[in-house]
Amino acid sequence: MENPLFSSALLPLLLLAFVSHGLVSRAWTAPDCTIADSSLLANLSYYIPFCSLAPGLYLFASCSNVKDVAQTLRAVPRDREALCLQGMVPILPANAFADFSSLQLLRLQLGNLKVTSKAFQGLDQLQHLYFEHHAPCCLSLFLPPDALEPLILLNSLSFQGYCLNYSQNIQLPISLTCLTLRHSCLTKLQELQRLFSNLVPGSSLTGSPRPSVSFLEVLDLSYNLQLSQAGVGALHDLQLHSLRLDSTPLSSLGLLGSGLLHLDFLSLVGTGVKKLPGNVTGHFALHALDLGRNQIQNIEDPDLASCHSLELLSLHDNGLQSLPIRFLSALPQLQRLNLSMNNLGSTLVLPEGLVSAKLRVLDLSYNAFCNLPYGAFSFLPQLQELWLGGNNISNLINGSLEGLRWLKTLDLSWNQIKVLNPGWLSSLPALTSLNLLGTYLEHIPGKQLQGPHKLSYLQLGSLDTLDIYPPWPPALLSLEVRAEGCIEFIVRNEEPFLFLENLTLQTSNVKFSYNTTVYFPSLRYLTLRGVSSYIFSSHQPQKFFPQLPFLEHLHFWSDHMDTNNMCLFGMPRLKVLELGDLNFLSEFSSVKLETLLKQVPQLQVLALSHLNPGTLSMSTFRDLGHLQLLLFNSEYSLGLDSSLQELIPQMPQYVYFSDVTFTCQCESSWVGPWATRSPNTFVYGLEKSICVANASDYSKTPLLSFLSDHCPHEPEFQGFLASFTLVFLMSILALLGCPKWYWLHHLRNLCHAWWWKLCGRGLRRQLHYDVFISYCEQDRAWVLEELVPALEKPPPMGEGLRLCLPDRDFGLGQDRMDATVASMEISRAILCVLSCQALKSTWCNLELRFATYHLVARPGMARLLLLFLEPIDRQKLCSYHRLTRWLQKEDYFDLHRGREKWDSFCEQLRRRLRKAGQERED
């Protein structure tokens, strides 16, 4: 028979759980997370920080300061295509991502990490997996052999900044095409067989061989500074398309005996090569070879004897001074040649007989050329791309581009060109793209651009003013014009840009002469930077853009702060609007923001930066029923009126506040509950936002703290508190009426535990780090190479401590001062590495002051340790007269460079940390 007292106790508890669940499950605000759809705004990364994505992926979540993966992922939508996690997580548990079945990219920056066998269970669609640590010191990563088995579609696997010394026989998915190990502890190529048992055919060390990777497209071993040996048979029967060994000491000759079966592309960038590796090129019959940033200053004919198979050769940034006569004739298959950033002389002089019938791309950028002689490229009849940017070319004589009848792309940007001669493009009938940015041109008549029949992409620039005359290129699709002073279109008649789809103007002033109007009937993307809002004025005698019927994206950033008579009529299809550097509260601004937005009711994305809009109300966004993304960036004293609550059901899916300072007013008290309980809107940035009372307020009060402390709670929240109190009292009364006292005993134990925690017990569980390390930039190399590995690596190689390094563990965009204080509070001890350079560092002195404050203000709860790298007069220490009262003898460590006291230092530090932990517990 059911106990009535038990039922009366259970009912209120179920009711309480239901109320609490209903409150929490509606929240969609993830602290330290960015959740977005990058397809809505292509340059979203300009406004809010997030990790890089793969092409074609748009739905992503990027979270920092992760300490518990499961807790972080609770607030992340399950439909994400890409997920990036940054923080400190020692163990990646099983089924950590089981709820994210649509995930295609996973990027993990979680410090020293141990991955369990079924951590990636359920990720059937995952194609890209990255383990990253962006620091010169390698961290430890343990990956069990079967960890990657669930990833049946994995395409790219990357390890950067991790040592896999404790992992072996990892089974690679047979779908893998790209494997990357950068900044690792790899010393020999043979170690790959131990790490990945099915990478090299027949190398499995287990009794049951697994299917090997059929054909690996890319093997990237760049920046392995200890990789110096290949080993016989290290890559036996392995087929590769590309092998990257950039910035490694491994000699390319070692590949000859490695057993590598097939190789198309070899990259040796920054390896100190002084000659072309002809033996390796001939042995593998390479199709592509990248030797950039090396020391190849001269090339001799014998060096080319074995390079006849090359289709791509890059020799950029080598200090190359000349080319041999038989250079191109010895490379009959060459199609792409990069000679940029070399010293080929002031006048482009290519040796006689330098003829190539297959060369398609030639890059001669940044070679200090001044002159192009007549017919300089006539021996390259099939050339399609010619890059000459960053030289000192001042004049292009007629005939200098003779013979390039198939040329499609010509880059002459950032040269000293002042005049274009008529007919200079007459020999380029197939040209489709022309770049003249950063030149000294002042006048560009349309007749000087005649010759090409399909010129579609045009970039023009001047360091002063620029006048542009018609006729326009008839097939023009994209036009970009930049000028420091003024851009003027000299138009006598209404000559439209019939097919122009993309227009970019960057200048301080735009003019159309003779009071004419230029039409853009096909324009879809318009970018204006530095231009006055007068260009959109409704009161000017001539309108620059009277009708833009197909415009979809408008990016308008003005250096002029007024919005006088600005209007956006004539843009019925506008979907994306980016406005910046305008002042809607200026005394000269006759147009308000809400008036402007009413003219573009089809908007889907609205990004506002540096607008000074004042207080926003319901009337500002009333007519934007299609809005999906709303972004506020770098706004000061922003107010959110209470009337905006009426629009909560119609709020866009994404609302971002990036670097926004609000006005401290209780009219915005609705913002906090809305941000944590809105079921259809993700809100970013409110938890980090501050508010000010007036222009002279520098207190930096957190917005949500002000609203909770100074503003009355909303009626719904008060009702919740009342119902919560009532249900709690009913539960207590029911429990007290139970004849068996074990219920009351259990409740008393719970209250007892809660009371001890409230009084300070259990602090050890809240400490996320063992040691916070403070150091200066000059001592950074020693700290990362010597100190951190000895303290952070697991025993017996190290002490196995959890370290907090500002350069590594602080989140992206996080204020360094706030992060320093917070990290010190959750560390068992603070270790200051002191040297003469550190005492001159502003940050080191500031961190020492913070540590001193914790030591004095919280005696017994904080511990400060000083490590001296060199003899220092103690009186030079900041506030030394206070430190001597609080520091003990064992808090000082003298570890002068060159002394053999390392073991005693580690033992002393370990003993001091143990004592510090005991003092905290006491």
PDB file of C-alpha atoms in Angstrom, residues 500-503 520-526 548 550-554 573-574 576:
ATOM      1  CA  LEU A 500      28.560  45.379 -62.838  1.00  0.00           C
ATOM      2  CA  GLU A 501      27.710  43.181 -59.815  1.00  0.00           C
ATOM      3  CA  ASN A 502      30.379  44.172 -57.262  1.00  0.00           C
ATOM      4  CA  LEU A 503      31.502  47.759 -56.573  1.00  0.00           C
ATOM      5  CA  PHE A 520      24.088  50.321 -61.739  1.00  0.00           C
ATOM      6  CA  PRO A 521      21.143  48.146 -62.805  1.00  0.00           C
ATOM      7  CA  SER A 522      22.847  44.792 -61.968  1.00  0.00           C
ATOM      8  CA  LEU A 523      24.726  45.742 -58.783  1.00  0.00           C
ATOM      9  CA  ARG A 524      24.470  43.134 -55.980  1.00  0.00           C
ATOM     10  CA  TYR A 525      27.363  44.017 -53.608  1.00  0.00           C
ATOM     11  CA  LEU A 526      28.286  47.590 -52.711  1.00  0.00           C
ATOM     12  CA  LEU A 548      19.688  49.629 -56.998  1.00  0.00           C
ATOM     13  CA  PHE A 550      19.171  43.968 -57.249  1.00  0.00           C
ATOM     14  CA  LEU A 551      21.428  45.126 -54.386  1.00  0.00           C
ATOM     15  CA  GLU A 552      21.718  42.438 -51.680  1.00  0.00           C
ATOM     16  CA  HIS A 553      24.726  43.507 -49.567  1.00  0.00           C
ATOM     17  CA  LEU A 554      25.646  47.059 -48.505  1.00  0.00           C
ATOM     18  CA  ARG A 573      16.164  43.357 -52.179  1.00  0.00           C
ATOM     19  CA  LEU A 574      18.738  44.444 -49.605  1.00  0.00           C
ATOM     20  CA  VAL A 576      22.738  42.435 -45.514  1.00  0.00           C
TER      21      VAL A 576
END
